[in-house]
mmCIF file of C-alpha atoms and ligand atoms in Angstrom:
data_model
loop_
_atom_site.group_PDB
_atom_site.id
_atom_site.type_symbol
_atom_site.label_atom_id
_atom_site.label_comp_id
_atom_site.label_asym_id
_atom_site.label_seq_id
_atom_site.Cartn_x
_atom_site.Cartn_y
_atom_site.Cartn_z
ATOM 1 C CA UNK A 1 177.479 -29.135 11.841
ATOM 2 C CA UNK A 2 177.847 -25.710 9.714
ATOM 3 C CA UNK A 3 177.696 -23.067 12.502
ATOM 4 C CA UNK A 4 174.276 -22.601 14.549
ATOM 5 C CA UNK A 5 171.721 -20.057 14.966
ATOM 6 C CA UNK A 6 170.270 -20.334 18.525
ATOM 7 C CA UNK A 7 166.756 -19.794 19.263
ATOM 8 C CA UNK A 8 166.014 -19.780 22.736
ATOM 9 C CA UNK A 9 162.614 -19.773 24.178
ATOM 10 C CA UNK A 10 161.500 -19.579 27.854
ATOM 11 C CA UNK A 11 159.675 -22.673 28.802
ATOM 12 C CA UNK A 12 158.056 -23.028 31.981
ATOM 13 C CA UNK A 13 160.780 -21.244 33.502
ATOM 14 C CA UNK A 14 163.426 -22.998 31.892
ATOM 15 C CA UNK A 15 165.582 -22.222 29.046
ATOM 16 C CA UNK A 16 164.352 -24.312 25.588
ATOM 17 C CA UNK A 17 167.147 -23.879 23.462
ATOM 18 C CA UNK A 18 166.182 -24.821 19.521
ATOM 19 C CA UNK A 19 169.146 -24.864 17.035
ATOM 20 C CA UNK A 20 168.963 -24.446 13.561
ATOM 21 C CA UNK A 21 171.838 -24.664 11.102
ATOM 22 C CA UNK A 22 173.238 -21.863 9.289
ATOM 23 C CA UNK A 23 172.897 -21.485 6.294
ATOM 24 C CA UNK A 24 169.165 -21.933 7.181
ATOM 25 C CA UNK A 25 168.295 -22.874 3.294
ATOM 26 C CA UNK A 26 170.659 -25.954 2.164
ATOM 27 C CA UNK A 27 168.801 -26.778 -0.883
ATOM 28 C CA UNK A 28 169.830 -24.356 -3.218
ATOM 29 C CA UNK A 29 171.797 -20.842 -2.897
ATOM 30 C CA UNK A 30 169.578 -18.163 -1.631
ATOM 31 C CA UNK A 31 170.544 -14.584 -1.059
ATOM 32 C CA UNK A 32 169.220 -10.953 -0.028
ATOM 33 C CA UNK A 33 167.044 -11.872 2.676
ATOM 34 C CA UNK A 34 163.812 -10.105 3.307
ATOM 35 C CA UNK A 35 161.774 -11.250 6.085
ATOM 36 C CA UNK A 36 158.442 -10.363 6.879
ATOM 37 C CA UNK A 37 156.080 -10.901 10.014
ATOM 38 C CA UNK A 38 152.545 -11.495 8.990
ATOM 39 C CA UNK A 39 149.886 -13.516 10.510
ATOM 40 C CA UNK A 40 152.173 -14.653 13.156
ATOM 41 C CA UNK A 41 154.364 -16.452 10.862
ATOM 42 C CA UNK A 42 157.923 -15.413 9.543
ATOM 43 C CA UNK A 43 157.912 -14.883 5.599
ATOM 44 C CA UNK A 44 161.158 -15.004 4.343
ATOM 45 C CA UNK A 45 161.660 -13.885 0.582
ATOM 46 C CA UNK A 46 165.224 -14.413 -0.966
ATOM 47 C CA UNK A 47 166.575 -14.282 -4.145
ATOM 48 C CA UNK A 48 168.438 -17.090 -5.894
ATOM 49 C CA UNK A 49 172.038 -17.988 -7.192
ATOM 50 C CA UNK A 50 171.816 -20.384 -9.925
ATOM 51 C CA UNK A 51 173.981 -23.336 -9.230
ATOM 52 C CA UNK A 52 177.434 -23.138 -11.353
ATOM 53 C CA UNK A 53 177.200 -19.279 -12.002
ATOM 54 C CA UNK A 54 180.010 -17.364 -12.818
ATOM 55 C CA UNK A 55 178.386 -14.138 -12.364
ATOM 56 C CA UNK A 56 175.374 -12.717 -10.880
ATOM 57 C CA UNK A 57 172.843 -15.163 -12.391
ATOM 58 C CA UNK A 58 169.653 -14.635 -10.463
ATOM 59 C CA UNK A 59 166.193 -15.275 -12.623
ATOM 60 C CA UNK A 60 163.668 -15.691 -9.872
ATOM 61 C CA UNK A 61 162.664 -15.113 -6.196
ATOM 62 C CA UNK A 62 161.837 -17.537 -3.581
ATOM 63 C CA UNK A 63 159.846 -17.818 -0.600
ATOM 64 C CA UNK A 64 160.186 -19.667 2.691
ATOM 65 C CA UNK A 65 157.934 -19.264 6.008
ATOM 66 C CA UNK A 66 158.705 -20.351 9.768
ATOM 67 C CA UNK A 67 156.655 -20.263 13.059
ATOM 68 C CA UNK A 68 159.533 -21.319 15.191
ATOM 69 C CA UNK A 69 162.493 -19.571 13.662
ATOM 70 C CA UNK A 70 164.184 -23.232 13.114
ATOM 71 C CA UNK A 71 161.987 -25.199 10.629
ATOM 72 C CA UNK A 72 161.473 -23.710 7.260
ATOM 73 C CA UNK A 73 158.793 -24.410 4.622
ATOM 74 C CA UNK A 74 159.919 -24.196 0.990
ATOM 75 C CA UNK A 75 156.944 -22.191 -1.051
ATOM 76 C CA UNK A 76 159.385 -22.441 -4.258
ATOM 77 C CA UNK A 77 159.274 -19.729 -6.796
ATOM 78 C CA UNK A 78 156.768 -16.622 -6.385
ATOM 79 C CA UNK A 79 157.835 -14.458 -8.766
ATOM 80 C CA UNK A 80 160.730 -14.370 -11.737
ATOM 81 C CA UNK A 81 162.018 -12.076 -14.588
ATOM 82 C CA UNK A 82 159.413 -13.514 -16.704
ATOM 83 C CA UNK A 83 156.794 -11.637 -14.415
ATOM 84 C CA UNK A 84 158.387 -8.597 -16.115
ATOM 85 C CA UNK A 85 157.828 -8.405 -19.614
ATOM 86 C CA UNK A 86 160.196 -5.234 -20.043
ATOM 87 C CA UNK A 87 162.933 -7.010 -17.875
ATOM 88 C CA UNK A 88 165.539 -8.875 -19.030
ATOM 89 C CA UNK A 89 167.687 -9.672 -16.253
ATOM 90 C CA UNK A 90 168.975 -9.195 -12.552
ATOM 91 C CA UNK A 91 166.436 -10.607 -9.897
ATOM 92 C CA UNK A 92 168.254 -8.895 -7.294
ATOM 93 C CA UNK A 93 167.350 -7.712 -3.762
ATOM 94 C CA UNK A 94 163.425 -6.963 -3.258
ATOM 95 C CA UNK A 95 161.211 -6.785 -0.604
ATOM 96 C CA UNK A 96 157.108 -7.578 0.365
ATOM 97 C CA UNK A 97 154.852 -5.595 2.230
ATOM 98 C CA UNK A 98 151.252 -5.615 2.831
ATOM 99 C CA UNK A 99 148.590 -3.138 2.490
ATOM 100 C CA UNK A 100 144.960 -3.423 2.792
ATOM 101 C CA UNK A 101 144.967 -7.196 1.973
ATOM 102 C CA UNK A 102 147.333 -6.877 -0.874
ATOM 103 C CA UNK A 103 150.945 -7.674 -1.148
ATOM 104 C CA UNK A 104 153.485 -5.694 -2.888
ATOM 105 C CA UNK A 105 156.818 -6.570 -3.741
ATOM 106 C CA UNK A 106 159.269 -4.278 -4.850
ATOM 107 C CA UNK A 107 162.188 -5.538 -6.806
ATOM 108 C CA UNK A 108 165.560 -4.511 -8.794
ATOM 109 C CA UNK A 109 165.913 -5.516 -12.280
ATOM 110 C CA UNK A 110 167.629 -4.657 -15.372
ATOM 111 C CA UNK A 111 165.514 -3.471 -18.073
ATOM 112 C CA UNK A 112 165.482 -5.060 -21.655
ATOM 113 C CA UNK A 113 166.950 -1.619 -23.074
ATOM 114 C CA UNK A 114 169.422 -1.600 -20.278
ATOM 115 C CA UNK A 115 169.981 -0.026 -17.148
ATOM 116 C CA UNK A 116 168.340 -0.906 -13.627
ATOM 117 C CA UNK A 117 164.790 -0.178 -12.651
ATOM 118 C CA UNK A 118 162.142 -0.677 -9.643
ATOM 119 C CA UNK A 119 159.498 -2.813 -10.772
ATOM 120 C CA UNK A 120 156.171 -3.925 -8.186
ATOM 121 C CA UNK A 121 155.065 -7.116 -8.114
ATOM 122 C CA UNK A 122 151.316 -7.793 -6.461
ATOM 123 C CA UNK A 123 149.531 -10.331 -5.236
ATOM 124 C CA UNK A 124 146.049 -11.136 -3.153
ATOM 125 C CA UNK A 125 147.682 -14.053 -1.290
ATOM 126 C CA UNK A 126 151.637 -13.427 0.344
ATOM 127 C CA UNK A 127 152.492 -17.035 -1.036
ATOM 128 C CA UNK A 128 151.632 -15.416 -4.396
ATOM 129 C CA UNK A 129 151.960 -15.955 -7.599
ATOM 130 C CA UNK A 130 152.854 -12.081 -7.907
ATOM 131 C CA UNK A 131 151.997 -10.417 -11.177
ATOM 132 C CA UNK A 132 153.390 -7.220 -12.461
ATOM 133 C CA UNK A 133 151.453 -4.774 -10.912
ATOM 134 C CA UNK A 134 151.987 -1.606 -13.444
ATOM 135 C CA UNK A 135 153.390 -3.549 -16.838
ATOM 136 C CA UNK A 136 156.376 -1.212 -16.526
ATOM 137 C CA UNK A 137 158.877 0.188 -14.195
ATOM 138 C CA UNK A 138 158.097 2.400 -11.224
ATOM 139 C CA UNK A 139 161.191 4.305 -11.274
ATOM 140 C CA UNK A 140 164.997 4.050 -12.683
ATOM 141 C CA UNK A 141 167.550 6.040 -11.697
ATOM 142 C CA UNK A 142 170.468 3.685 -11.609
ATOM 143 C CA UNK A 143 169.676 2.549 -7.954
ATOM 144 C CA UNK A 144 168.542 -1.296 -6.808
ATOM 145 C CA UNK A 145 167.587 -2.923 -3.540
ATOM 146 C CA UNK A 146 164.205 -1.398 -2.546
ATOM 147 C CA UNK A 147 163.190 -1.343 1.081
ATOM 148 C CA UNK A 148 159.744 -0.439 1.948
ATOM 149 C CA UNK A 149 158.349 0.168 5.107
ATOM 150 C CA UNK A 150 154.760 2.063 6.522
ATOM 151 C CA UNK A 151 154.880 4.166 9.556
ATOM 152 C CA UNK A 152 152.479 3.051 12.454
ATOM 153 C CA UNK A 153 151.916 6.630 12.897
ATOM 154 C CA UNK A 154 150.448 8.060 10.026
ATOM 155 C CA UNK A 155 150.222 5.181 7.139
ATOM 156 C CA UNK A 156 153.067 6.920 5.139
ATOM 157 C CA UNK A 157 155.206 4.356 2.821
ATOM 158 C CA UNK A 158 158.454 5.113 2.637
ATOM 159 C CA UNK A 159 160.859 3.428 -0.275
ATOM 160 C CA UNK A 160 164.941 3.787 -0.026
ATOM 161 C CA UNK A 161 166.891 2.509 -2.781
ATOM 162 C CA UNK A 162 169.925 3.313 -4.722
ATOM 163 C CA UNK A 163 173.801 1.897 -5.611
ATOM 164 C CA UNK A 164 176.874 4.338 -4.224
ATOM 165 C CA UNK A 165 173.755 6.472 -3.455
ATOM 166 C CA UNK A 166 170.789 5.882 -1.097
ATOM 167 C CA UNK A 167 167.557 7.690 -2.162
ATOM 168 C CA UNK A 168 163.984 7.469 -0.737
ATOM 169 C CA UNK A 169 160.424 8.601 -2.104
ATOM 170 C CA UNK A 170 157.254 8.459 -0.448
ATOM 171 C CA UNK A 171 154.865 5.935 -1.596
ATOM 172 C CA UNK A 172 151.157 6.842 -2.177
ATOM 173 C CA UNK A 173 148.340 4.932 -0.621
ATOM 174 C CA UNK A 174 147.957 2.745 -3.773
ATOM 175 C CA UNK A 175 151.393 1.609 -3.324
ATOM 176 C CA UNK A 176 151.975 1.958 -6.821
ATOM 177 C CA UNK A 177 153.060 5.418 -7.346
ATOM 178 C CA UNK A 178 154.853 8.040 -5.446
ATOM 179 C CA UNK A 179 154.681 11.848 -4.649
ATOM 180 C CA UNK A 180 157.471 14.278 -4.944
ATOM 181 C CA UNK A 181 160.889 14.023 -6.479
ATOM 182 C CA UNK A 182 163.685 11.029 -6.175
ATOM 183 C CA UNK A 183 165.403 12.673 -2.642
ATOM 184 C CA UNK A 184 168.657 11.597 -2.168
ATOM 185 C CA UNK A 185 170.321 11.571 1.538
ATOM 186 C CA UNK A 186 173.529 10.821 2.944
ATOM 187 C CA UNK A 187 174.934 7.406 4.278
ATOM 188 C CA UNK A 188 178.547 6.863 5.544
ATOM 189 C CA UNK A 189 180.148 4.438 2.942
ATOM 190 C CA UNK A 190 176.948 3.403 1.289
ATOM 191 C CA UNK A 191 177.048 0.595 -1.144
ATOM 192 C CA UNK A 192 173.656 -1.169 -1.587
ATOM 193 C CA UNK A 193 171.201 -3.086 0.031
ATOM 194 C CA UNK A 194 169.159 -0.703 2.391
ATOM 195 C CA UNK A 195 166.955 -1.920 5.081
ATOM 196 C CA UNK A 196 164.321 0.336 6.878
ATOM 197 C CA UNK A 197 162.497 -0.150 10.040
ATOM 198 C CA UNK A 198 161.404 1.482 12.831
ATOM 199 C CA UNK A 199 161.541 0.290 16.742
ATOM 200 C CA UNK A 200 160.180 2.417 19.779
ATOM 201 C CA UNK A 201 160.081 5.703 17.704
ATOM 202 C CA UNK A 202 163.587 5.629 16.045
ATOM 203 C CA UNK A 203 164.351 4.732 12.466
ATOM 204 C CA UNK A 204 166.982 2.741 11.582
ATOM 205 C CA UNK A 205 168.699 2.533 8.176
ATOM 206 C CA UNK A 206 170.751 -0.714 7.724
ATOM 207 C CA UNK A 207 173.009 -0.960 4.460
ATOM 208 C CA UNK A 208 175.774 -2.426 3.014
ATOM 209 C CA UNK A 209 179.359 -0.673 2.766
ATOM 210 C CA UNK A 210 182.893 -1.329 1.715
ATOM 211 C CA UNK A 211 183.980 -3.465 4.794
ATOM 212 C CA UNK A 212 187.792 -3.274 6.049
ATOM 213 C CA UNK A 213 188.352 -6.940 5.057
ATOM 214 C CA UNK A 214 187.757 -6.463 1.196
ATOM 215 C CA UNK A 215 184.150 -7.970 1.362
ATOM 216 C CA UNK A 216 181.003 -5.677 2.146
ATOM 217 C CA UNK A 217 179.987 -5.252 5.839
ATOM 218 C CA UNK A 218 176.822 -4.349 7.414
ATOM 219 C CA UNK A 219 176.573 -0.690 8.489
ATOM 220 C CA UNK A 220 173.590 0.969 10.268
ATOM 221 C CA UNK A 221 172.473 4.451 11.128
ATOM 222 C CA UNK A 222 169.658 6.036 12.883
ATOM 223 C CA UNK A 223 167.075 8.864 12.747
ATOM 224 C CA UNK A 224 164.206 10.338 14.567
ATOM 225 C CA UNK A 225 162.455 10.947 11.104
ATOM 226 C CA UNK A 226 161.951 8.324 8.313
ATOM 227 C CA UNK A 227 163.613 10.947 6.181
ATOM 228 C CA UNK A 228 166.760 11.177 8.146
ATOM 229 C CA UNK A 229 169.125 13.141 8.539
ATOM 230 C CA UNK A 230 170.979 9.802 9.780
ATOM 231 C CA UNK A 231 173.285 9.449 11.965
ATOM 232 C CA UNK A 232 176.011 6.546 11.607
ATOM 233 C CA UNK A 233 175.743 3.750 14.440
ATOM 234 C CA UNK A 234 178.835 2.038 13.324
ATOM 235 C CA UNK A 235 179.060 -1.853 12.017
ATOM 236 C CA UNK A 236 176.626 -4.391 12.682
ATOM 237 C CA UNK A 237 178.518 -7.194 10.849
ATOM 238 C CA UNK A 238 182.055 -6.835 9.676
ATOM 239 C CA UNK A 239 183.384 -8.155 6.391
ATOM 240 C CA UNK A 240 183.771 -11.815 6.628
ATOM 241 C CA UNK A 241 183.861 -14.710 4.718
ATOM 242 C CA UNK A 242 183.681 -15.832 0.951
ATOM 243 C CA UNK A 243 181.115 -13.773 -0.471
ATOM 244 C CA UNK A 244 181.890 -10.301 -1.724
ATOM 245 C CA UNK A 245 178.261 -9.028 -0.982
ATOM 246 C CA UNK A 246 176.168 -9.306 2.032
ATOM 247 C CA UNK A 247 172.507 -8.002 2.575
ATOM 248 C CA UNK A 248 170.581 -7.320 5.625
ATOM 249 C CA UNK A 249 167.147 -7.862 6.981
ATOM 250 C CA UNK A 250 165.925 -7.307 10.419
ATOM 251 C CA UNK A 251 162.879 -8.399 12.363
ATOM 252 C CA UNK A 252 161.225 -8.638 15.732
ATOM 253 C CA UNK A 253 159.389 -12.128 16.218
ATOM 254 C CA UNK A 254 157.632 -13.871 19.459
ATOM 255 C CA UNK A 255 159.962 -11.739 21.491
ATOM 256 C CA UNK A 256 163.099 -12.112 19.804
ATOM 257 C CA UNK A 257 164.927 -9.906 17.442
ATOM 258 C CA UNK A 258 166.495 -11.463 14.467
ATOM 259 C CA UNK A 259 169.209 -10.338 11.796
ATOM 260 C CA UNK A 260 169.334 -11.925 8.405
ATOM 261 C CA UNK A 261 171.947 -12.092 6.415
ATOM 262 C CA UNK A 262 173.888 -13.952 3.180
ATOM 263 C CA UNK A 263 177.348 -15.402 2.989
ATOM 264 C CA UNK A 264 179.184 -17.963 0.864
ATOM 265 C CA UNK A 265 179.273 -20.726 3.543
ATOM 266 C CA UNK A 266 177.728 -23.398 1.615
ATOM 267 C CA UNK A 267 179.792 -26.034 -0.123
ATOM 268 C CA UNK A 268 180.480 -24.624 -3.411
ATOM 269 C CA UNK A 269 179.778 -21.106 -1.958
ATOM 270 C CA UNK A 270 181.171 -17.656 -2.788
ATOM 271 C CA UNK A 271 180.038 -14.300 -4.099
ATOM 272 C CA UNK A 272 177.566 -16.058 -6.859
ATOM 273 C CA UNK A 273 177.016 -18.860 -4.833
ATOM 274 C CA UNK A 274 175.048 -17.454 -1.588
ATOM 275 C CA UNK A 275 173.534 -18.534 1.551
ATOM 276 C CA UNK A 276 170.956 -16.845 3.726
ATOM 277 C CA UNK A 277 171.866 -17.021 7.206
ATOM 278 C CA UNK A 278 170.265 -15.811 10.831
ATOM 279 C CA UNK A 279 171.304 -14.524 14.186
ATOM 280 C CA UNK A 280 169.256 -13.925 17.149
ATOM 281 C CA UNK A 281 170.433 -10.565 18.926
ATOM 282 C CA UNK A 282 169.138 -8.310 21.499
ATOM 283 C CA UNK A 283 168.766 -4.407 21.427
ATOM 284 C CA UNK A 284 171.196 -2.361 23.669
ATOM 285 C CA UNK A 285 168.833 -0.795 26.306
ATOM 286 C CA UNK A 286 170.110 2.612 24.218
ATOM 287 C CA UNK A 287 168.457 0.663 21.394
ATOM 288 C CA UNK A 288 171.878 0.072 19.891
ATOM 289 C CA UNK A 289 172.181 -3.162 17.261
ATOM 290 C CA UNK A 290 174.919 -5.232 18.563
ATOM 291 C CA UNK A 291 177.915 -6.267 16.675
ATOM 292 C CA UNK A 292 177.731 -9.593 15.215
ATOM 293 C CA UNK A 293 179.678 -12.229 13.606
ATOM 294 C CA UNK A 294 178.932 -15.010 10.922
ATOM 295 C CA UNK A 295 178.303 -18.279 12.535
ATOM 296 C CA UNK A 296 180.035 -19.588 9.438
ATOM 297 C CA UNK A 297 181.474 -17.910 6.865
HETATM 298 O O1 LIG B 1 172.166 -10.223 -5.105
HETATM 299 C C1 LIG B 1 172.346 -9.340 -6.183
HETATM 300 C C2 LIG B 1 173.038 -8.340 -5.331
HETATM 301 O O2 LIG B 1 173.832 -8.298 -4.797
HETATM 302 C C3 LIG B 1 171.844 -7.327 -4.341
HETATM 303 O O3 LIG B 1 170.653 -6.770 -5.161
HETATM 304 C C4 LIG B 1 172.607 -6.664 -3.590
HETATM 305 O O4 LIG B 1 172.283 -6.194 -2.383
HETATM 306 C C5 LIG B 1 174.077 -7.554 -3.279
HETATM 307 O O5 LIG B 1 173.643 -8.691 -2.347
#
């Protein structure tokens, strides 16, 4: 057993504990988890490290789903670098969100002409296939790792992304364009991998930063507004394990809260051979996210 993620549910007054192995995907190397709760199901979008890679060799994005957080169905590849004729490499960390019956997949890639850009895949079905929505980049400023969230209060969609410096834009209702300029914000020691979510009126921005153990850790900040300013709240997951990067995704599902991340825990694993894992957690009464360690690094 390579570490466990425990999902406990109350059944008829007794606690039934269902146990899933971490990493939760053990058939290939998976990265950059972007979980999404839709239609009573957890849809887990991931990146994919090619086996035997000596660098970040990532060519497609994959999808898994679960209704019990223990058993995961593999939907295979639903978008790849080939989807974007203007991109040549780096199928990195993306996120899917639904609006008006369409699914939008925001991803970073490296352009044929060089440099990172954010592209958008679109599909009528969550399972894809996703097509290039624009035939070109949405934007490019050297940043990666888009995270998207629609405010339940007014329907405004926000996208954060970045590398070393975090940026955001307000997306228009079409989800394919934005209003205003690219706005930078301040997050303590931000490197990459932002994850935006809202809970009980508080906005959370979780991200990867330089950890004291030499690998990335996961920190978070909160705000009363989706555009900040952001107040640092400390470390969720310290630097640990065999992968330099880590990458967070957070959801609530069937009464539980779940923190997704990746590490190098599968055999042969490491910085370029990562695996998605999950931990169940409980928010503090003050809305804080507890510190968690990897069940298996
Ligand atoms: O997986 C490639 C890159 O490494 C991602 O875009 C970053 O978040 C980091 O995980």
